[in-house]
Tab-separated table of N, CA and C in Angstrom:
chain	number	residue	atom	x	y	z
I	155	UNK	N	0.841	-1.182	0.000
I	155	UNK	CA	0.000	0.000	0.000
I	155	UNK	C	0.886	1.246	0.000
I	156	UNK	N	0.201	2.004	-0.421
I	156	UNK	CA	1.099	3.694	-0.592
I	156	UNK	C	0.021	4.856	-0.595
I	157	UNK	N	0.816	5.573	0.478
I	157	UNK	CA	-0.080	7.073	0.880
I	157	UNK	C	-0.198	7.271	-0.424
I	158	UNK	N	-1.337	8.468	-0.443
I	158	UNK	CA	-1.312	9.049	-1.761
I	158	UNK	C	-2.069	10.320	-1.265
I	159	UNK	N	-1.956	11.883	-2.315
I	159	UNK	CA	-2.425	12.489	-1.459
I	159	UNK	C	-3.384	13.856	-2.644
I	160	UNK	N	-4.599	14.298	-2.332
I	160	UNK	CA	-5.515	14.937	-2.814
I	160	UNK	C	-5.497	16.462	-2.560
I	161	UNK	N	-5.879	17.414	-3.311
I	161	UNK	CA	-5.897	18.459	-2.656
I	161	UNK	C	-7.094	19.428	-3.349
I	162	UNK	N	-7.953	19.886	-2.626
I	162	UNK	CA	-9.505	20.512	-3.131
I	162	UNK	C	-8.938	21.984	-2.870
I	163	UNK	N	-8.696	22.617	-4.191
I	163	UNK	CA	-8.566	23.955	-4.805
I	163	UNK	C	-10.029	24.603	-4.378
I	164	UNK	N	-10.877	24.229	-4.061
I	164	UNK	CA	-12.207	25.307	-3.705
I	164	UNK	C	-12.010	25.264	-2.671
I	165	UNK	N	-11.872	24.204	-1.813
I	165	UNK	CA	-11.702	24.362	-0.144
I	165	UNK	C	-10.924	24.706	0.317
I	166	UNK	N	-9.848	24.802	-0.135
I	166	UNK	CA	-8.353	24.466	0.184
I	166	UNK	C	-8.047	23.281	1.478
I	167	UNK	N	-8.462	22.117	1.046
I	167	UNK	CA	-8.476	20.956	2.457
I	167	UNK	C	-7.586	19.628	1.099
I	168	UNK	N	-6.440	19.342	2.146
I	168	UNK	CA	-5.499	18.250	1.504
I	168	UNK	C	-6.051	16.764	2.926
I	169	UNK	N	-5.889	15.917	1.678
I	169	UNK	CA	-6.030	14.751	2.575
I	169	UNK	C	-5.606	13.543	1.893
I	170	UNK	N	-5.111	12.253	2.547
I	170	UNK	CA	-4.652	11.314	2.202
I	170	UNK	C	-4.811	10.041	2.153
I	171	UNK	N	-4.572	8.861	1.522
I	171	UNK	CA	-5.404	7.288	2.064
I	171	UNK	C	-4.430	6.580	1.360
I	172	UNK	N	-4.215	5.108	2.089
I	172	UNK	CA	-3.759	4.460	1.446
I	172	UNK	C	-4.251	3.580	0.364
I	173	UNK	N	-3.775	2.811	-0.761
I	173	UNK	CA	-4.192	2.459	-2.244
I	173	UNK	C	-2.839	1.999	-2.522
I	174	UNK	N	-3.607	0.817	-3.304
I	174	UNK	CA	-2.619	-0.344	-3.377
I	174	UNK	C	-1.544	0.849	-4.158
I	175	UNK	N	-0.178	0.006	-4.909
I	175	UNK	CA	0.978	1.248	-5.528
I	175	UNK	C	-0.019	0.899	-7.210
I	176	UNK	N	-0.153	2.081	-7.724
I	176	UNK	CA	-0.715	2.111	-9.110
I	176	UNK	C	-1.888	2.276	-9.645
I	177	UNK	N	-3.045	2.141	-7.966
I	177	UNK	CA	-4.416	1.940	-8.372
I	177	UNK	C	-5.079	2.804	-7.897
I	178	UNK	N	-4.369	4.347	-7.403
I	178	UNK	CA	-5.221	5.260	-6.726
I	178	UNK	C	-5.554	6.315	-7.920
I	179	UNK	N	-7.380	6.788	-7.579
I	179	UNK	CA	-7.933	7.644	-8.382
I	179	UNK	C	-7.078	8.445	-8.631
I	180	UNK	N	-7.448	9.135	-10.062
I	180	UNK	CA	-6.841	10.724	-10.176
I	180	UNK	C	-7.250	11.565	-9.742
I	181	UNK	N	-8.793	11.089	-9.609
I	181	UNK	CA	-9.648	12.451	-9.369
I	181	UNK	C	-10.618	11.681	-8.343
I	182	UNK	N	-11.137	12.102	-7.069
I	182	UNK	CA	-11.677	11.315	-6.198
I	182	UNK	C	-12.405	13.163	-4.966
I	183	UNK	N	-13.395	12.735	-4.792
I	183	UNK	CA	-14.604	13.719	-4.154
I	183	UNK	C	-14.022	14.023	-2.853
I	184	UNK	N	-14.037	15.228	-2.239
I	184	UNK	CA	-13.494	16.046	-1.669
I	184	UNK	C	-14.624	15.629	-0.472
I	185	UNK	N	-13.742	15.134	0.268
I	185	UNK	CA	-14.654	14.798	2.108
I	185	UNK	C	-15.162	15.834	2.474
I	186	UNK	N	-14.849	17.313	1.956
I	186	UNK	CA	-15.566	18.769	2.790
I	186	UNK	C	-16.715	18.838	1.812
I	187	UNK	N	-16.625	19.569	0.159
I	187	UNK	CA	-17.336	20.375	-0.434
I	187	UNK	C	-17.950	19.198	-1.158
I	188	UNK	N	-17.168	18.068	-1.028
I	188	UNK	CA	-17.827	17.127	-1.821
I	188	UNK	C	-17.549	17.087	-3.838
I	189	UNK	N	-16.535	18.303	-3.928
I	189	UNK	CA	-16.456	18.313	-5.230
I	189	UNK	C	-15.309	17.399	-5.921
I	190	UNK	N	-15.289	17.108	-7.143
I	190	UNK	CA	-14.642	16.489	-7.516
I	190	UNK	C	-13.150	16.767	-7.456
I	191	UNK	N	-12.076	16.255	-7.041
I	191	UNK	CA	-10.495	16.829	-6.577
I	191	UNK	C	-9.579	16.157	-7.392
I	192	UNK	N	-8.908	16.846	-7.742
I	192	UNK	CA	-7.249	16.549	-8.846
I	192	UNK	C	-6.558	15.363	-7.414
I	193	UNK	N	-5.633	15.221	-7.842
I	193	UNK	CA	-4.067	14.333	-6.848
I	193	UNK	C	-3.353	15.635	-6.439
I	194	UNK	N	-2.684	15.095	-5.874
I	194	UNK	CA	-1.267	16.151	-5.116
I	194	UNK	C	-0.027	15.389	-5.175
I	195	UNK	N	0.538	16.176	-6.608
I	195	UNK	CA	1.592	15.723	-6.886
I	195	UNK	C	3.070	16.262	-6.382
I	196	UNK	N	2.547	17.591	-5.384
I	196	UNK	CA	4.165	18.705	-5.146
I	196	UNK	C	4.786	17.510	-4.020
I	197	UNK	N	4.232	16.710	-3.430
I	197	UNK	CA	5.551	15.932	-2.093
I	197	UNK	C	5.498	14.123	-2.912
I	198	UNK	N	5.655	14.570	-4.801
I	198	UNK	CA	5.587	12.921	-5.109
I	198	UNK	C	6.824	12.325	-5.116
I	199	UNK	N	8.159	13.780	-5.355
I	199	UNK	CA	9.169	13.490	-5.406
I	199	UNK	C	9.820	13.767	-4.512
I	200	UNK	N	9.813	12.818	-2.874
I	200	UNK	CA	10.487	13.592	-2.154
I	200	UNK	C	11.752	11.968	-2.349
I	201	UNK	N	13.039	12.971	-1.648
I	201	UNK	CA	14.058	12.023	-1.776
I	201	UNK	C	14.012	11.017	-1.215
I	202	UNK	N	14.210	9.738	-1.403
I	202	UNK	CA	14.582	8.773	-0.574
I	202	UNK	C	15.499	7.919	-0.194
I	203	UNK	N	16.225	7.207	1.002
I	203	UNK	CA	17.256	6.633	0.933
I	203	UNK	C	17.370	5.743	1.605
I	204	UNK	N	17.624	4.356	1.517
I	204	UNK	CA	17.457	3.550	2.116
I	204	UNK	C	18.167	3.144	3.006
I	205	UNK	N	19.619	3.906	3.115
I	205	UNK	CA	20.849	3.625	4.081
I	205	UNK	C	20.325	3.560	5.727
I	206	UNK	N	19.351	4.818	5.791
I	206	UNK	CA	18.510	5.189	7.118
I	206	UNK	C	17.007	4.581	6.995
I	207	UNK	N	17.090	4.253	8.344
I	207	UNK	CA	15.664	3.822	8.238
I	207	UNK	C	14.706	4.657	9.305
I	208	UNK	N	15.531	5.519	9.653
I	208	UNK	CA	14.267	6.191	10.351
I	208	UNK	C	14.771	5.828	11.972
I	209	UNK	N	15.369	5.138	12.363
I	209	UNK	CA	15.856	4.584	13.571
I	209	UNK	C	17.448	4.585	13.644
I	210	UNK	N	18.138	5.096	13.118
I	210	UNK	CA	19.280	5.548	13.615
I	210	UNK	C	20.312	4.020	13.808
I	211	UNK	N	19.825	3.126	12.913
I	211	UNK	CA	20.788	1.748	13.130
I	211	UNK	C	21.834	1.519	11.675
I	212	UNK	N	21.730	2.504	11.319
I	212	UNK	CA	22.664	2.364	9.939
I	212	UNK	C	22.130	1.817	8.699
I	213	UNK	N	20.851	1.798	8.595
I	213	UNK	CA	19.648	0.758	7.356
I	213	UNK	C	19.656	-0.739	7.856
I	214	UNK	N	20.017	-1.035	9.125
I	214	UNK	CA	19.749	-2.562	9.611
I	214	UNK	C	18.366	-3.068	9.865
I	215	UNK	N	17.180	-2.096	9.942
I	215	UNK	CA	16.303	-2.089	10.335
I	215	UNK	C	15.389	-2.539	8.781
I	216	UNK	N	13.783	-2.524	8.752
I	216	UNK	CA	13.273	-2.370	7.811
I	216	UNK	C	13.050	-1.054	7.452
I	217	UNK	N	13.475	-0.766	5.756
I	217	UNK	CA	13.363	0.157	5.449
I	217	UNK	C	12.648	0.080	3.918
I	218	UNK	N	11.237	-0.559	3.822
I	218	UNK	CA	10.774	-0.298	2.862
I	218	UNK	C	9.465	0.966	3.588
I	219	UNK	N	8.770	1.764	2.361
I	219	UNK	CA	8.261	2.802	2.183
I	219	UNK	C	7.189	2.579	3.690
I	220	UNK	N	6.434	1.268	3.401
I	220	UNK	CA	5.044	1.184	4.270
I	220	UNK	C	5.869	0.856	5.567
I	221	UNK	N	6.396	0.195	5.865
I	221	UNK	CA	7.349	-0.029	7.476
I	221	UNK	C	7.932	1.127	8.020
I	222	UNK	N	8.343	2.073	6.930
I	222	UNK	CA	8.942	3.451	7.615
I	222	UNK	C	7.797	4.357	8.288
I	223	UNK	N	6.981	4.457	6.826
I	223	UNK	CA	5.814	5.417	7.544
I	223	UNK	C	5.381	4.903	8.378
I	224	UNK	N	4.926	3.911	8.559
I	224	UNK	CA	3.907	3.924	9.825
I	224	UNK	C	4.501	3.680	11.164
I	225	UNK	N	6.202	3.362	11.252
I	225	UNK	CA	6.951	3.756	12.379
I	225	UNK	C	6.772	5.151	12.722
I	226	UNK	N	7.065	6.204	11.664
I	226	UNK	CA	6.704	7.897	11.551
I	226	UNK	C	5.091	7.917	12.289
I	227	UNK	N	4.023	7.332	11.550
I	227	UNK	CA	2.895	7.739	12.510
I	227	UNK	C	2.581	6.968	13.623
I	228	UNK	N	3.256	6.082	14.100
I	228	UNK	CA	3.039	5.237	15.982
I	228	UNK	C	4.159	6.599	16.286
I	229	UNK	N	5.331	7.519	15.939
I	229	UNK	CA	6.047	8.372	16.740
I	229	UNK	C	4.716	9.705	16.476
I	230	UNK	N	4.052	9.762	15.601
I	230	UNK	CA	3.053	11.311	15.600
I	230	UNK	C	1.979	10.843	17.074
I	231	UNK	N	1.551	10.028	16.834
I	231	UNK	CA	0.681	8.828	17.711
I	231	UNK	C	1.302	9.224	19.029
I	232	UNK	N	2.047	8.725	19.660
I	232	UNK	CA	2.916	7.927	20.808
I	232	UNK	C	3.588	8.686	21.171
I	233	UNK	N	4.023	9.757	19.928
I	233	UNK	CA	5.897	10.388	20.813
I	233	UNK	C	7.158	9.733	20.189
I	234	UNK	N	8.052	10.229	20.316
I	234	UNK	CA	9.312	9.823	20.304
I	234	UNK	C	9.726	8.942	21.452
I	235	UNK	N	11.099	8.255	21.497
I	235	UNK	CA	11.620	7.702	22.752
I	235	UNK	C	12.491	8.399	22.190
I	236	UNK	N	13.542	8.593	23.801
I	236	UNK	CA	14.602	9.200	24.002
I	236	UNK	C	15.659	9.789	22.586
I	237	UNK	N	16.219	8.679	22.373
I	237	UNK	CA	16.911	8.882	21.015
I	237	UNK	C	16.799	8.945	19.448
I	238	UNK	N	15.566	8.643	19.774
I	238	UNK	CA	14.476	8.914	17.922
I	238	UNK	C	14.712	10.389	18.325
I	239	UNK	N	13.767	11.302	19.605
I	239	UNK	CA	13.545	12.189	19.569
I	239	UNK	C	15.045	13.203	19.126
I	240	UNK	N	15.855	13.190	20.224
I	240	UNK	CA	17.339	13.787	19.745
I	240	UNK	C	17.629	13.838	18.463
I	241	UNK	N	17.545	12.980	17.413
I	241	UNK	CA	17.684	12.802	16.595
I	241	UNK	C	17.175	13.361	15.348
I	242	UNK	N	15.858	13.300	15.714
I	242	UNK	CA	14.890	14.474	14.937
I	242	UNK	C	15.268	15.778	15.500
I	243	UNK	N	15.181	16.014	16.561
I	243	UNK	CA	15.495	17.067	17.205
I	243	UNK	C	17.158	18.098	16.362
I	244	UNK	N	18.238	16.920	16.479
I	244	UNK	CA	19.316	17.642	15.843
I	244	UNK	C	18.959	17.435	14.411
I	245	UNK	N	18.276	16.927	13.391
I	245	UNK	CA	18.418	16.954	12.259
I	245	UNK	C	17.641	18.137	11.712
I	246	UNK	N	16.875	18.420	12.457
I	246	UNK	CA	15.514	19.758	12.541
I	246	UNK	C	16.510	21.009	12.765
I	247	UNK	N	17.464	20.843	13.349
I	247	UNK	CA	18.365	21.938	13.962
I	247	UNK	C	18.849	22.433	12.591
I	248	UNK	N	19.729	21.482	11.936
I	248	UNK	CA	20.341	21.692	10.767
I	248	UNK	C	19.966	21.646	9.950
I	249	UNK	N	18.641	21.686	9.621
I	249	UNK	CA	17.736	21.495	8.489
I	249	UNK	C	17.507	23.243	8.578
I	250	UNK	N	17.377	23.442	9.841
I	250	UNK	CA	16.894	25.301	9.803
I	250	UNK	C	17.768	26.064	10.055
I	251	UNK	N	19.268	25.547	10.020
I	251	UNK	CA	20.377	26.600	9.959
I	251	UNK	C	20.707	26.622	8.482
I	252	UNK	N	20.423	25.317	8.253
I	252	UNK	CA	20.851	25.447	6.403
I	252	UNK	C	19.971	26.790	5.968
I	253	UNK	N	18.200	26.761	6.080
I	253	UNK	CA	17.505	27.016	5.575
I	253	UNK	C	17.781	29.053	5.788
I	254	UNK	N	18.166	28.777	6.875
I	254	UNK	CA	18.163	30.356	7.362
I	254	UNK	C	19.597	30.899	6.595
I	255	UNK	N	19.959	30.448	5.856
I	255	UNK	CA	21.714	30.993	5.431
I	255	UNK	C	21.395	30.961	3.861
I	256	UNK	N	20.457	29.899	3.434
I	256	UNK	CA	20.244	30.180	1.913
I	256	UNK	C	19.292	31.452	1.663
I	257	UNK	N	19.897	33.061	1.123
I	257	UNK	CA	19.132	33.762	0.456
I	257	UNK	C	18.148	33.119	-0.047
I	258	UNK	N	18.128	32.722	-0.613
I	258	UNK	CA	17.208	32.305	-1.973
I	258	UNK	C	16.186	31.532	-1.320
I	259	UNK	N	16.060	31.252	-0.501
I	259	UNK	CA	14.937	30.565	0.511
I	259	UNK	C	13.870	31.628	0.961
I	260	UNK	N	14.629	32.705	2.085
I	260	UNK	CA	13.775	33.659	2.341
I	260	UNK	C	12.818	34.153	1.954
I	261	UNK	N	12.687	34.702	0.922
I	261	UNK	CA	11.629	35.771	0.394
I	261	UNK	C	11.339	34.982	-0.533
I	262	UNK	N	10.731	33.898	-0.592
I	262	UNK	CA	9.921	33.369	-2.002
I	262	UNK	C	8.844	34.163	-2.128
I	263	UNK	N	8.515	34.307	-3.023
I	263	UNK	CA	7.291	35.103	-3.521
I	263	UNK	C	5.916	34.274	-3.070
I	264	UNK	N	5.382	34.789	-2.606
I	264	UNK	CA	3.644	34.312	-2.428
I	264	UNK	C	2.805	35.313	-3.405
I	265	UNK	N	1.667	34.510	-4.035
I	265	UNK	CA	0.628	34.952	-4.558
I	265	UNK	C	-0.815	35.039	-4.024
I	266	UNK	N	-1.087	35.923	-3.408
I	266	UNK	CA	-1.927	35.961	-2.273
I	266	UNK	C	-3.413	36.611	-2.958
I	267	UNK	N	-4.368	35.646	-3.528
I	267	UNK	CA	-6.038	35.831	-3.995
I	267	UNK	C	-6.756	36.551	-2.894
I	268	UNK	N	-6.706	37.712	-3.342
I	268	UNK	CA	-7.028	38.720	-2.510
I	268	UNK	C	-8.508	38.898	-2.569
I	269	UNK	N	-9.094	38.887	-3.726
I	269	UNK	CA	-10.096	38.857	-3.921
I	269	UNK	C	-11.246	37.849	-3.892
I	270	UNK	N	-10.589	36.419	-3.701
I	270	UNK	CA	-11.256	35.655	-3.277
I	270	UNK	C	-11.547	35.988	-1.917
I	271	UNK	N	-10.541	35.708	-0.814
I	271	UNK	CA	-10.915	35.795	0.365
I	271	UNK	C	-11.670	36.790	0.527
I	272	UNK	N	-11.762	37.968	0.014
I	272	UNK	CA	-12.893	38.988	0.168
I	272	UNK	C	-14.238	38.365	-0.061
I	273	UNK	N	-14.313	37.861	-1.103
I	273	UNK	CA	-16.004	37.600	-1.399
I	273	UNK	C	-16.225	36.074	-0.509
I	274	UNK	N	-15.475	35.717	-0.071
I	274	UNK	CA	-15.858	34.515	1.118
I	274	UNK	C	-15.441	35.381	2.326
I	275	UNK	N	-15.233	36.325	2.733
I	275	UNK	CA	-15.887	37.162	3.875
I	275	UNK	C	-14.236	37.054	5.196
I	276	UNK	N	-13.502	36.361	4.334
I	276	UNK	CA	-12.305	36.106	5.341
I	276	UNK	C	-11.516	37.205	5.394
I	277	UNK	N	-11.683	38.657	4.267
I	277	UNK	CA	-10.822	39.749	4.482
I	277	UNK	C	-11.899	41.201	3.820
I	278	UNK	N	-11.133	42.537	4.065
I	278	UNK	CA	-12.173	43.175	3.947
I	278	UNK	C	-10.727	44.064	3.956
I	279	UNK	N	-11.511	45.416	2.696
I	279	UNK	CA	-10.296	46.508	2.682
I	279	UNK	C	-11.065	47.695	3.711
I	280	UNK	N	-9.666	48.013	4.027
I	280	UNK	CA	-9.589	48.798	5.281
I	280	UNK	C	-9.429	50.304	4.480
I	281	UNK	N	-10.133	51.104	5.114
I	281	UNK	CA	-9.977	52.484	5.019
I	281	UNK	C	-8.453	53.434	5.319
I	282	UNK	N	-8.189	54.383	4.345
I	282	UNK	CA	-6.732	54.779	5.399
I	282	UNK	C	-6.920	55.410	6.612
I	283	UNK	N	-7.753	55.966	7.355
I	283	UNK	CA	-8.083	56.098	8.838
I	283	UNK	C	-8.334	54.506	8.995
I	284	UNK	N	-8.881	53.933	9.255
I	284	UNK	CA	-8.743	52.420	10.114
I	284	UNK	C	-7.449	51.746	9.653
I	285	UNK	N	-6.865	52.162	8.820
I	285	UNK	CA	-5.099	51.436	8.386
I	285	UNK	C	-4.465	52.442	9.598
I	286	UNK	N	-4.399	53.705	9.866
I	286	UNK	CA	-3.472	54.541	10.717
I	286	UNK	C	-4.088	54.164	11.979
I	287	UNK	N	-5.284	54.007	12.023
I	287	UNK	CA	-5.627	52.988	13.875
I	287	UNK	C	-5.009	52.342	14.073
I	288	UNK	N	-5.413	51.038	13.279
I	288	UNK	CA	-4.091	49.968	13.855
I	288	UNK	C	-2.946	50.080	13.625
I	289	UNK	N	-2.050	51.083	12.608
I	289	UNK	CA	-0.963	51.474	12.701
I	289	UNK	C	-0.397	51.727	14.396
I	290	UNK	N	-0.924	52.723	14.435
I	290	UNK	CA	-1.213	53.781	16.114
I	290	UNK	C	-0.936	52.621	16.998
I	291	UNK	N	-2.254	51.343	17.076
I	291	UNK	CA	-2.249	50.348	17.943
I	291	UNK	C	-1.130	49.539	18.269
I	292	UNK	N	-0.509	49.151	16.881
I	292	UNK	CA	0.836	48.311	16.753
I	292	UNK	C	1.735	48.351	17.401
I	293	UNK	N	1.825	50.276	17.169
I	293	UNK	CA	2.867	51.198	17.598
I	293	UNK	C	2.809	50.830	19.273
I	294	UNK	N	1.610	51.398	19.749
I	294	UNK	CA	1.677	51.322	21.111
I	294	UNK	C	1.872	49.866	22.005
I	295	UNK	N	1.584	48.729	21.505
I	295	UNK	CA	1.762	47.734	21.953
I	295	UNK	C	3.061	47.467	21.866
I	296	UNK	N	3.465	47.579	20.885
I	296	UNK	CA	5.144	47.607	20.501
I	296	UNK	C	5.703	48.379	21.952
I	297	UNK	N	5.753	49.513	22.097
I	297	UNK	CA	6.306	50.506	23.156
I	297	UNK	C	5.889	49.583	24.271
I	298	UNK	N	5.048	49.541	24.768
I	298	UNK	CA	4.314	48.886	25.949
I	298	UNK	C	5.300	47.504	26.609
I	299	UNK	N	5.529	46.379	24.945
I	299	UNK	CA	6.286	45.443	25.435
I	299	UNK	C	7.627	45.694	25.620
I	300	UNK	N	8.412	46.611	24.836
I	300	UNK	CA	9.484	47.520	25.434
I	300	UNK	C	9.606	47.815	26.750
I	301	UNK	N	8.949	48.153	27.009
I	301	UNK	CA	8.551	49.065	28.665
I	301	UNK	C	8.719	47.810	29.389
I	302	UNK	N	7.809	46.977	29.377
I	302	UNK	CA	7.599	46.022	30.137
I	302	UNK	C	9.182	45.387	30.251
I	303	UNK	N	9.520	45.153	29.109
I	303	UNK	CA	11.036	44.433	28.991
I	303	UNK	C	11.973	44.686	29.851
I	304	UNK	N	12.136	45.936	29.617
I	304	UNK	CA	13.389	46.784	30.266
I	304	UNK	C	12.705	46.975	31.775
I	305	UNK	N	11.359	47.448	32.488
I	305	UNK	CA	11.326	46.858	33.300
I	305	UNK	C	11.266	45.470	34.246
I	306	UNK	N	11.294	44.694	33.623
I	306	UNK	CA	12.211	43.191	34.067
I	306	UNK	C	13.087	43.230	33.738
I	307	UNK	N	14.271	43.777	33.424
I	307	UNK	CA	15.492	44.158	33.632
I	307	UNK	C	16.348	43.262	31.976
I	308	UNK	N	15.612	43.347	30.958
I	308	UNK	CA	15.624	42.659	29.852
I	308	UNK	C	16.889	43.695	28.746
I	309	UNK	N	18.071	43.111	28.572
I	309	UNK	CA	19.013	43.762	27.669
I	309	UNK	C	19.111	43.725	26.083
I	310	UNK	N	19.755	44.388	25.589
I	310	UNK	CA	20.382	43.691	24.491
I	310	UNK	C	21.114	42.751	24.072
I	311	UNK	N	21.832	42.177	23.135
I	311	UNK	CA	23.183	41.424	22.725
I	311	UNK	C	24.198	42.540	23.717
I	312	UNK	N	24.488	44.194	23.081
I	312	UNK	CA	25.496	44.407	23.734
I	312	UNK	C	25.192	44.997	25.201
I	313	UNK	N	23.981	44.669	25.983
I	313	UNK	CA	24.155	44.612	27.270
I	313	UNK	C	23.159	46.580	28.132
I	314	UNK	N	22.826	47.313	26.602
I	314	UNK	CA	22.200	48.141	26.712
I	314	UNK	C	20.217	47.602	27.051
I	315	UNK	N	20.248	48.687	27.254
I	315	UNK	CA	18.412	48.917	27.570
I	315	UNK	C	17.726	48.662	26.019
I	316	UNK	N	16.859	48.141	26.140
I	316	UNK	CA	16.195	47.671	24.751
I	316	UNK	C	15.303	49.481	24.689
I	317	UNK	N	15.843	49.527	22.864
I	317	UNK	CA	14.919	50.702	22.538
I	317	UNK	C	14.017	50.797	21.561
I	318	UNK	N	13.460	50.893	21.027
I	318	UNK	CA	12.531	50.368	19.959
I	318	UNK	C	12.418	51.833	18.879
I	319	UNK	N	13.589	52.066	19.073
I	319	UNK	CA	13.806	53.296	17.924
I	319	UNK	C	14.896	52.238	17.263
I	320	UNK	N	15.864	51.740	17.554
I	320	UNK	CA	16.902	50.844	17.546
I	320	UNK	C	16.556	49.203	17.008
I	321	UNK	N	16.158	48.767	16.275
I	321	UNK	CA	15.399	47.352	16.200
I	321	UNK	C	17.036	46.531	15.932
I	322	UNK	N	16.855	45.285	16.513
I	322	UNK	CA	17.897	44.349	16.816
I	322	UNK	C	17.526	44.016	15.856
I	323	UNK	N	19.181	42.988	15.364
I	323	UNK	CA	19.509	42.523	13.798
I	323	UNK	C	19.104	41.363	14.590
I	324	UNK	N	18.675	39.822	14.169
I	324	UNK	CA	18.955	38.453	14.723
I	324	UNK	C	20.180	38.082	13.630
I	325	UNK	N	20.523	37.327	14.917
I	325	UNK	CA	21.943	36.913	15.218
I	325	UNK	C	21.614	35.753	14.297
């Protein structure tokens, strides 16, 4: 058997099932709207390698597709033990130091249907008086957690009073 996975462009709701390898619909009805749904092909090519199996024994373990995953969902299930967890834990580490050092990662472009979410009621254009309110608001909450900071005795990197004219680079 092999995940396989759907994704409903009207709903925006992804979901998945297993199907034997070769025999899953292309197009199969959307559990929310009920409409008819394409496949989800963007995670068809993810890498794979059989050296690791997911358990940290050098590929001694079973490492075909259906034995891995569903070790992966008894750990979503259950938890980690001790050294699965570490493990994910440091590979997650270096997965997001890589990610944070490649430019070209950062700022991908999003295309954001602005106008959909308007006419399904999830956004609404703001006036420029109600844009300079919550401007105003931002502002002051901003100052406020400042305040608060530096009164709990909260520094900078170089050991000054936090100022919020001054915005810190991350390190």
């Amino acid at each position: 058997m092999t995940l396989y996975e759907w994704v409903c462009r009207e709903c925006d709701t992804f979901w998945d099932r297993d199907c034997p390898m070769g025999k899953a619909p292309k197009r199969t009805k959307c559990p929310v709207c009920k409409k008819l749904c394409g496949r989800y092909y963007e995670n068809a090519n993810v890498g794979v390698s059989f050296k690791d199996d997911g358990q940290g024994n050098g590929g001694k373990g079973a490492s075909d597709f259906y034995t891995v995953r569903r070790r992966y969902q008894k750990h979503i299930e259950k938890g980690f033990d001790k050294d699965s967890a570490n493990r994910f834990l440091r590979k997650n580490i270096e997965a997001t130091k890589k990610a944070m050092n490649d430019e070209s990662y950062r700022y991908k472009p999003v295309d954001i249907n602005y106008e959909k979410f308007a006419s399904e009621g999830k956004a609404k254009k703001l006036s420029s008086s109600q844009i300079a309110t919550k401007v105003e608001s931002a502002k002051k909450l901003t100052q406020d957690a400042y305040d608060r900071a530096n009164k709990l005795g909260y520094r900078d990197a170089q050991g000054n009073k936090l100022d919020i004219s001054k915005p810190l680079k991350q390190q």
